[in-house]
């Protein structure tokens, strides 16, 4: 699709913010295994970055989804994967269903302060025994008077130790698993909520990730998002955007991996000449750059069709699958050309190698994407 002057101005402003407010602190936040979410999000909220596509009535800018994709791609300039992921949870994972289907009251209470950055949001879907298989979650929200009483737990909750509220998916009735679930806004300071532990991960270290327990947590039923029993449907609807966001967010970071590697191997000498001068190296880097451009074309084609109102589930799944695969392949291939320096913990390719591994797991594993693509192709075996 053709980006406008307004798109490019948004890109420039966000890039400037990243250079001034994020990248100078990334190493410190990686070491601390947490970043100051409230401080950073308030700054982003003041500049409008947390509400680009959200309704103007609640402080958003009311722009179309192309601006969300542009933001995701631009966040790839951040020198780690953790901060873009945490921002993406705030803007494109915990809040889309709320923005679309929430009542005025619940949007005023939870969406508006999330757009300004006053509130940090987290998403409560995955559980210990239910990751990509969303239908198998076990957390329950039982009606009692005018409240829901919530019991269960959530796992791998990004922003979980700092969040002010959670967009929670829970079972509110018995029956077919796709029709029993409801999305509920849950204030994280409610009695009965426990951050069981902060999780130590292979990568994405600057982002805090938590395991959350719910023990008779009582919240008003008016905090429900949309209709009861449609939570699974709402979650599946926003997966199109979430997976496009994941694909777009990989483009610039993978480009940077290649560019940094080119700069390094141009200077690194081996067997009397620059590593870059070996044909096997510059040919391989050319292949990798071509793969990134294919991902860019696929992702933006899907965004363009999505803006036209088309169902892009298949293309979004393809883009997410390709982004996950390249997020493993490109850092691994580039790291090899750094030699022993690439194996150092604080090397940029070492960090990309660790962070990129999540892309084939989170938001639907590669195998789930392949299943969706096969379903659209009509090649799944008959039962």
mmCIF file of N, CA, C and O in Angstrom, residues 137-208:
data_model
loop_
_atom_site.group_PDB
_atom_site.id
_atom_site.type_symbol
_atom_site.label_atom_id
_atom_site.label_comp_id
_atom_site.label_asym_id
_atom_site.label_seq_id
_atom_site.Cartn_x
_atom_site.Cartn_y
_atom_site.Cartn_z
ATOM 1 N N UNK A 137 -8.803 -23.046 27.981
ATOM 2 C CA UNK A 137 -8.529 -22.352 29.243
ATOM 3 C C UNK A 137 -9.497 -22.824 30.331
ATOM 4 O O UNK A 137 -10.637 -23.202 30.052
ATOM 5 N N UNK A 138 -9.028 -22.765 31.592
ATOM 6 C CA UNK A 138 -9.824 -23.284 32.701
ATOM 7 C C UNK A 138 -10.270 -22.211 33.697
ATOM 8 O O UNK A 138 -11.103 -22.497 34.567
ATOM 9 N N UNK A 139 -9.725 -21.025 33.624
ATOM 10 C CA UNK A 139 -10.128 -19.969 34.553
ATOM 11 C C UNK A 139 -11.626 -19.716 34.437
ATOM 12 O O UNK A 139 -12.178 -19.644 33.334
ATOM 13 N N UNK A 140 -12.295 -19.581 35.578
ATOM 14 C CA UNK A 140 -13.746 -19.404 35.594
ATOM 15 C C UNK A 140 -14.125 -18.060 36.211
ATOM 16 O O UNK A 140 -13.402 -17.518 37.057
ATOM 17 N N UNK A 141 -15.243 -17.539 35.770
ATOM 18 C CA UNK A 141 -15.845 -16.337 36.353
ATOM 19 C C UNK A 141 -17.311 -16.659 36.617
ATOM 20 O O UNK A 141 -18.139 -16.660 35.699
ATOM 21 N N UNK A 142 -17.620 -16.953 37.857
ATOM 22 C CA UNK A 142 -18.968 -17.381 38.245
ATOM 23 C C UNK A 142 -19.786 -16.169 38.697
ATOM 24 O O UNK A 142 -19.303 -15.307 39.429
ATOM 25 N N UNK A 143 -21.031 -16.101 38.242
ATOM 26 C CA UNK A 143 -21.897 -15.001 38.643
ATOM 27 C C UNK A 143 -22.331 -15.155 40.102
ATOM 28 O O UNK A 143 -22.679 -16.250 40.550
ATOM 29 N N UNK A 144 -22.297 -14.038 40.812
ATOM 30 C CA UNK A 144 -22.785 -14.008 42.195
ATOM 31 C C UNK A 144 -23.351 -12.619 42.442
ATOM 32 O O UNK A 144 -22.604 -11.656 42.623
ATOM 33 N N UNK A 145 -24.662 -12.501 42.431
ATOM 34 C CA UNK A 145 -25.281 -11.184 42.521
ATOM 35 C C UNK A 145 -24.930 -10.379 41.286
ATOM 36 O O UNK A 145 -25.099 -10.824 40.161
ATOM 37 N N UNK A 146 -24.396 -9.186 41.510
ATOM 38 C CA UNK A 146 -23.994 -8.339 40.387
ATOM 39 C C UNK A 146 -22.533 -8.472 40.029
ATOM 40 O O UNK A 146 -22.012 -7.684 39.227
ATOM 41 N N UNK A 147 -21.858 -9.483 40.601
ATOM 42 C CA UNK A 147 -20.423 -9.650 40.397
ATOM 43 C C UNK A 147 -20.093 -10.915 39.633
ATOM 44 O O UNK A 147 -20.922 -11.827 39.505
ATOM 45 N N UNK A 148 -18.842 -10.967 39.142
ATOM 46 C CA UNK A 148 -18.205 -12.216 38.753
ATOM 47 C C UNK A 148 -17.219 -12.577 39.857
ATOM 48 O O UNK A 148 -16.511 -11.709 40.384
ATOM 49 N N UNK A 149 -17.151 -13.861 40.190
ATOM 50 C CA UNK A 149 -16.153 -14.352 41.132
ATOM 51 C C UNK A 149 -15.190 -15.231 40.342
ATOM 52 O O UNK A 149 -15.571 -16.282 39.811
ATOM 53 N N UNK A 150 -13.942 -14.791 40.256
ATOM 54 C CA UNK A 150 -12.964 -15.380 39.342
ATOM 55 C C UNK A 150 -12.007 -16.284 40.105
ATOM 56 O O UNK A 150 -11.459 -15.907 41.152
ATOM 57 N N UNK A 151 -11.777 -17.473 39.552
ATOM 58 C CA UNK A 151 -10.808 -18.417 40.105
ATOM 59 C C UNK A 151 -10.011 -19.040 38.963
ATOM 60 O O UNK A 151 -10.560 -19.342 37.898
ATOM 61 N N UNK A 152 -8.726 -19.225 39.212
ATOM 62 C CA UNK A 152 -7.867 -19.827 38.193
ATOM 63 C C UNK A 152 -6.527 -19.135 38.150
ATOM 64 O O UNK A 152 -6.028 -18.642 39.173
ATOM 65 N N UNK A 153 -5.950 -19.081 36.972
ATOM 66 C CA UNK A 153 -4.637 -18.462 36.846
ATOM 67 C C UNK A 153 -4.274 -18.218 35.394
ATOM 68 O O UNK A 153 -4.821 -18.849 34.476
ATOM 69 N N UNK A 154 -3.347 -17.284 35.191
ATOM 70 C CA UNK A 154 -2.842 -16.973 33.864
ATOM 71 C C UNK A 154 -1.315 -17.049 33.866
ATOM 72 O O UNK A 154 -0.667 -16.814 34.888
ATOM 73 N N UNK A 155 -0.761 -17.373 32.716
ATOM 74 C CA UNK A 155 0.677 -17.623 32.595
ATOM 75 C C UNK A 155 1.258 -16.778 31.463
ATOM 76 O O UNK A 155 0.552 -16.431 30.529
ATOM 77 N N UNK A 156 2.546 -16.469 31.572
ATOM 78 C CA UNK A 156 3.274 -15.709 30.542
ATOM 79 C C UNK A 156 2.621 -14.352 30.288
ATOM 80 O O UNK A 156 2.471 -13.907 29.148
ATOM 81 N N UNK A 157 2.248 -13.681 31.365
ATOM 82 C CA UNK A 157 1.513 -12.424 31.267
ATOM 83 C C UNK A 157 2.486 -11.253 31.134
ATOM 84 O O UNK A 157 3.119 -10.832 32.095
ATOM 85 N N UNK A 158 2.610 -10.729 29.916
ATOM 86 C CA UNK A 158 3.477 -9.580 29.664
ATOM 87 C C UNK A 158 2.930 -8.349 30.379
ATOM 88 O O UNK A 158 1.730 -8.103 30.372
ATOM 89 N N UNK A 159 3.811 -7.578 30.989
ATOM 90 C CA UNK A 159 3.480 -6.406 31.821
ATOM 91 C C UNK A 159 2.820 -6.812 33.140
ATOM 92 O O UNK A 159 2.312 -5.951 33.872
ATOM 93 N N UNK A 160 2.840 -8.096 33.458
ATOM 94 C CA UNK A 160 2.042 -8.609 34.566
ATOM 95 C C UNK A 160 2.400 -8.083 35.934
ATOM 96 O O UNK A 160 1.525 -7.974 36.797
ATOM 97 N N UNK A 161 3.663 -7.747 36.180
ATOM 98 C CA UNK A 161 4.025 -7.264 37.516
ATOM 99 C C UNK A 161 3.725 -5.784 37.701
ATOM 100 O O UNK A 161 3.746 -5.293 38.830
ATOM 101 N N UNK A 162 3.471 -5.067 36.602
ATOM 102 C CA UNK A 162 3.242 -3.625 36.691
ATOM 103 C C UNK A 162 1.828 -3.207 36.291
ATOM 104 O O UNK A 162 1.459 -2.046 36.487
ATOM 105 N N UNK A 163 1.057 -4.125 35.739
ATOM 106 C CA UNK A 163 -0.225 -3.758 35.134
ATOM 107 C C UNK A 163 -1.226 -3.237 36.155
ATOM 108 O O UNK A 163 -1.285 -3.701 37.298
ATOM 109 N N UNK A 164 -2.033 -2.282 35.704
ATOM 110 C CA UNK A 164 -3.141 -1.759 36.509
ATOM 111 C C UNK A 164 -4.422 -2.553 36.266
ATOM 112 O O UNK A 164 -5.286 -2.597 37.141
ATOM 113 N N UNK A 165 -4.533 -3.157 35.093
ATOM 114 C CA UNK A 165 -5.722 -3.957 34.797
ATOM 115 C C UNK A 165 -5.384 -5.020 33.770
ATOM 116 O O UNK A 165 -4.407 -4.904 33.036
ATOM 117 N N UNK A 166 -6.211 -6.056 33.766
ATOM 118 C CA UNK A 166 -6.043 -7.166 32.834
ATOM 119 C C UNK A 166 -7.293 -7.333 31.994
ATOM 120 O O UNK A 166 -8.409 -7.264 32.507
ATOM 121 N N UNK A 167 -7.095 -7.558 30.701
ATOM 122 C CA UNK A 167 -8.172 -8.002 29.828
ATOM 123 C C UNK A 167 -8.199 -9.519 29.941
ATOM 124 O O UNK A 167 -7.372 -10.223 29.340
ATOM 125 N N UNK A 168 -9.118 -10.035 30.737
ATOM 126 C CA UNK A 168 -9.155 -11.441 31.127
ATOM 127 C C UNK A 168 -10.160 -12.225 30.303
ATOM 128 O O UNK A 168 -11.304 -11.796 30.140
ATOM 129 N N UNK A 169 -9.731 -13.385 29.813
ATOM 130 C CA UNK A 169 -10.639 -14.323 29.174
ATOM 131 C C UNK A 169 -10.924 -15.446 30.160
ATOM 132 O O UNK A 169 -10.004 -16.113 30.644
ATOM 133 N N UNK A 170 -12.208 -15.650 30.483
ATOM 134 C CA UNK A 170 -12.590 -16.653 31.474
ATOM 135 C C UNK A 170 -13.860 -17.360 31.035
ATOM 136 O O UNK A 170 -14.666 -16.825 30.256
ATOM 137 N N UNK A 171 -14.065 -18.549 31.554
ATOM 138 C CA UNK A 171 -15.280 -19.311 31.302
ATOM 139 C C UNK A 171 -16.395 -18.809 32.220
ATOM 140 O O UNK A 171 -16.239 -18.804 33.442
ATOM 141 N N UNK A 172 -17.492 -18.389 31.622
ATOM 142 C CA UNK A 172 -18.616 -17.874 32.407
ATOM 143 C C UNK A 172 -19.830 -18.789 32.362
ATOM 144 O O UNK A 172 -20.876 -18.470 32.937
ATOM 145 N N UNK A 173 -19.699 -19.920 31.680
ATOM 146 C CA UNK A 173 -20.809 -20.872 31.630
ATOM 147 C C UNK A 173 -20.273 -22.237 31.226
ATOM 148 O O UNK A 173 -19.082 -22.387 30.923
ATOM 149 N N UNK A 174 -21.160 -23.227 31.211
ATOM 150 C CA UNK A 174 -20.825 -24.571 30.750
ATOM 151 C C UNK A 174 -21.308 -24.732 29.313
ATOM 152 O O UNK A 174 -22.196 -24.028 28.860
ATOM 153 N N UNK A 175 -20.680 -25.685 28.615
ATOM 154 C CA UNK A 175 -21.144 -25.967 27.270
ATOM 155 C C UNK A 175 -20.023 -25.991 26.261
ATOM 156 O O UNK A 175 -18.857 -26.252 26.599
ATOM 157 N N UNK A 176 -20.349 -25.720 24.989
ATOM 158 C CA UNK A 176 -19.357 -25.725 23.916
ATOM 159 C C UNK A 176 -18.270 -24.699 24.224
ATOM 160 O O UNK A 176 -18.580 -23.534 24.499
ATOM 161 N N UNK A 177 -17.000 -25.083 24.195
ATOM 162 C CA UNK A 177 -15.926 -24.200 24.656
ATOM 163 C C UNK A 177 -15.800 -22.893 23.899
ATOM 164 O O UNK A 177 -15.272 -21.918 24.439
ATOM 165 N N UNK A 178 -16.287 -22.844 22.676
ATOM 166 C CA UNK A 178 -16.192 -21.610 21.904
ATOM 167 C C UNK A 178 -17.302 -20.615 22.238
ATOM 168 O O UNK A 178 -17.291 -19.487 21.755
ATOM 169 N N UNK A 179 -18.275 -21.043 23.065
ATOM 170 C CA UNK A 179 -19.413 -20.189 23.381
ATOM 171 C C UNK A 179 -19.567 -19.939 24.885
ATOM 172 O O UNK A 179 -20.582 -19.415 25.325
ATOM 173 N N UNK A 180 -18.550 -20.302 25.653
ATOM 174 C CA UNK A 180 -18.665 -20.212 27.116
ATOM 175 C C UNK A 180 -17.774 -19.139 27.715
ATOM 176 O O UNK A 180 -17.767 -18.954 28.932
ATOM 177 N N UNK A 181 -17.057 -18.399 26.886
ATOM 178 C CA UNK A 181 -16.006 -17.516 27.394
ATOM 179 C C UNK A 181 -16.384 -16.047 27.258
ATOM 180 O O UNK A 181 -17.063 -15.651 26.307
ATOM 181 N N UNK A 182 -15.892 -15.262 28.212
ATOM 182 C CA UNK A 182 -16.212 -13.838 28.259
ATOM 183 C C UNK A 182 -14.947 -13.053 28.569
ATOM 184 O O UNK A 182 -14.102 -13.508 29.343
ATOM 185 N N UNK A 183 -14.816 -11.887 27.941
ATOM 186 C CA UNK A 183 -13.713 -10.971 28.260
ATOM 187 C C UNK A 183 -14.166 -10.010 29.355
ATOM 188 O O UNK A 183 -15.249 -9.428 29.282
ATOM 189 N N UNK A 184 -13.315 -9.835 30.362
ATOM 190 C CA UNK A 184 -13.641 -9.012 31.528
ATOM 191 C C UNK A 184 -12.454 -8.127 31.863
ATOM 192 O O UNK A 184 -11.303 -8.593 31.873
ATOM 193 N N UNK A 185 -12.699 -6.866 32.150
ATOM 194 C CA UNK A 185 -11.655 -5.963 32.638
ATOM 195 C C UNK A 185 -11.503 -6.183 34.141
ATOM 196 O O UNK A 185 -12.458 -5.997 34.904
ATOM 197 N N UNK A 186 -10.304 -6.545 34.555
ATOM 198 C CA UNK A 186 -10.059 -6.875 35.959
ATOM 199 C C UNK A 186 -8.974 -5.958 36.528
ATOM 200 O O UNK A 186 -7.823 -6.040 36.102
ATOM 201 N N UNK A 187 -9.319 -5.074 37.454
ATOM 202 C CA UNK A 187 -8.282 -4.245 38.114
ATOM 203 C C UNK A 187 -7.314 -5.157 38.866
ATOM 204 O O UNK A 187 -7.728 -6.025 39.641
ATOM 205 N N UNK A 188 -6.016 -4.951 38.669
ATOM 206 C CA UNK A 188 -5.034 -5.874 39.214
ATOM 207 C C UNK A 188 -4.790 -5.720 40.714
ATOM 208 O O UNK A 188 -4.144 -6.574 41.326
ATOM 209 N N UNK A 189 -5.301 -4.644 41.302
ATOM 210 C CA UNK A 189 -5.168 -4.483 42.752
ATOM 211 C C UNK A 189 -6.363 -5.062 43.517
ATOM 212 O O UNK A 189 -6.468 -4.888 44.735
ATOM 213 N N UNK A 190 -7.242 -5.764 42.816
ATOM 214 C CA UNK A 190 -8.402 -6.373 43.457
ATOM 215 C C UNK A 190 -7.958 -7.484 44.409
ATOM 216 O O UNK A 190 -7.034 -8.247 44.108
ATOM 217 N N UNK A 191 -8.630 -7.570 45.549
ATOM 218 C CA UNK A 191 -8.326 -8.604 46.527
ATOM 219 C C UNK A 191 -8.449 -9.990 45.905
ATOM 220 O O UNK A 191 -9.408 -10.272 45.184
ATOM 221 N N UNK A 192 -7.480 -10.848 46.189
ATOM 222 C CA UNK A 192 -7.495 -12.210 45.673
ATOM 223 C C UNK A 192 -6.596 -12.425 44.476
ATOM 224 O O UNK A 192 -6.384 -13.566 44.054
ATOM 225 N N UNK A 193 -6.051 -11.336 43.919
ATOM 226 C CA UNK A 193 -5.102 -11.464 42.805
ATOM 227 C C UNK A 193 -3.691 -11.500 43.360
ATOM 228 O O UNK A 193 -3.295 -10.635 44.149
ATOM 229 N N UNK A 194 -2.940 -12.498 42.935
ATOM 230 C CA UNK A 194 -1.554 -12.651 43.383
ATOM 231 C C UNK A 194 -0.637 -12.784 42.176
ATOM 232 O O UNK A 194 -0.911 -13.576 41.268
ATOM 233 N N UNK A 195 0.427 -11.987 42.163
ATOM 234 C CA UNK A 195 1.496 -12.217 41.200
ATOM 235 C C UNK A 195 2.349 -13.341 41.782
ATOM 236 O O UNK A 195 3.169 -13.131 42.675
ATOM 237 N N UNK A 196 2.100 -14.556 41.317
ATOM 238 C CA UNK A 196 2.743 -15.733 41.911
ATOM 239 C C UNK A 196 4.254 -15.686 41.754
ATOM 240 O O UNK A 196 4.992 -16.035 42.678
ATOM 241 N N UNK A 197 4.698 -15.254 40.587
ATOM 242 C CA UNK A 197 6.141 -15.133 40.372
ATOM 243 C C UNK A 197 6.406 -14.337 39.103
ATOM 244 O O UNK A 197 5.591 -14.325 38.173
ATOM 245 N N UNK A 198 7.530 -13.679 39.097
ATOM 246 C CA UNK A 198 8.032 -13.042 37.885
ATOM 247 C C UNK A 198 8.869 -14.079 37.159
ATOM 248 O O UNK A 198 9.760 -14.692 37.752
ATOM 249 N N UNK A 199 8.592 -14.284 35.884
ATOM 250 C CA UNK A 199 9.177 -15.389 35.143
ATOM 251 C C UNK A 199 10.509 -14.998 34.503
ATOM 252 O O UNK A 199 10.630 -13.920 33.912
ATOM 253 N N UNK A 200 11.489 -15.860 34.617
ATOM 254 C CA UNK A 200 12.796 -15.678 33.981
ATOM 255 C C UNK A 200 12.742 -16.351 32.621
ATOM 256 O O UNK A 200 12.447 -17.542 32.513
ATOM 257 N N UNK A 201 13.053 -15.601 31.581
ATOM 258 C CA UNK A 201 12.872 -16.088 30.229
ATOM 259 C C UNK A 201 14.211 -16.223 29.499
ATOM 260 O O UNK A 201 15.225 -15.660 29.908
ATOM 261 N N UNK A 202 14.178 -16.933 28.378
ATOM 262 C CA UNK A 202 15.355 -17.046 27.528
ATOM 263 C C UNK A 202 15.740 -15.695 26.949
ATOM 264 O O UNK A 202 16.918 -15.354 26.851
ATOM 265 N N UNK A 203 14.753 -14.921 26.539
ATOM 266 C CA UNK A 203 14.981 -13.605 25.949
ATOM 267 C C UNK A 203 13.898 -12.643 26.380
ATOM 268 O O UNK A 203 13.198 -12.879 27.365
ATOM 269 N N UNK A 204 13.746 -11.539 25.642
ATOM 270 C CA UNK A 204 12.765 -10.509 25.986
ATOM 271 C C UNK A 204 12.932 -10.074 27.454
ATOM 272 O O UNK A 204 11.956 -9.874 28.181
ATOM 273 N N UNK A 205 14.168 -9.894 27.870
ATOM 274 C CA UNK A 205 14.452 -9.726 29.297
ATOM 275 C C UNK A 205 13.959 -8.412 29.879
ATOM 276 O O UNK A 205 13.614 -8.353 31.064
ATOM 277 N N UNK A 206 13.912 -7.339 29.087
ATOM 278 C CA UNK A 206 13.502 -6.045 29.640
ATOM 279 C C UNK A 206 12.013 -5.984 29.938
ATOM 280 O O UNK A 206 11.545 -5.070 30.617
ATOM 281 N N UNK A 207 11.268 -6.947 29.443
ATOM 282 C CA UNK A 207 9.822 -6.987 29.667
ATOM 283 C C UNK A 207 9.510 -7.918 30.828
ATOM 284 O O UNK A 207 9.916 -9.081 30.827
ATOM 285 N N UNK A 208 8.796 -7.402 31.817
ATOM 286 C CA UNK A 208 8.394 -8.241 32.950
ATOM 287 C C UNK A 208 7.266 -9.175 32.526
ATOM 288 O O UNK A 208 6.326 -8.774 31.847
#
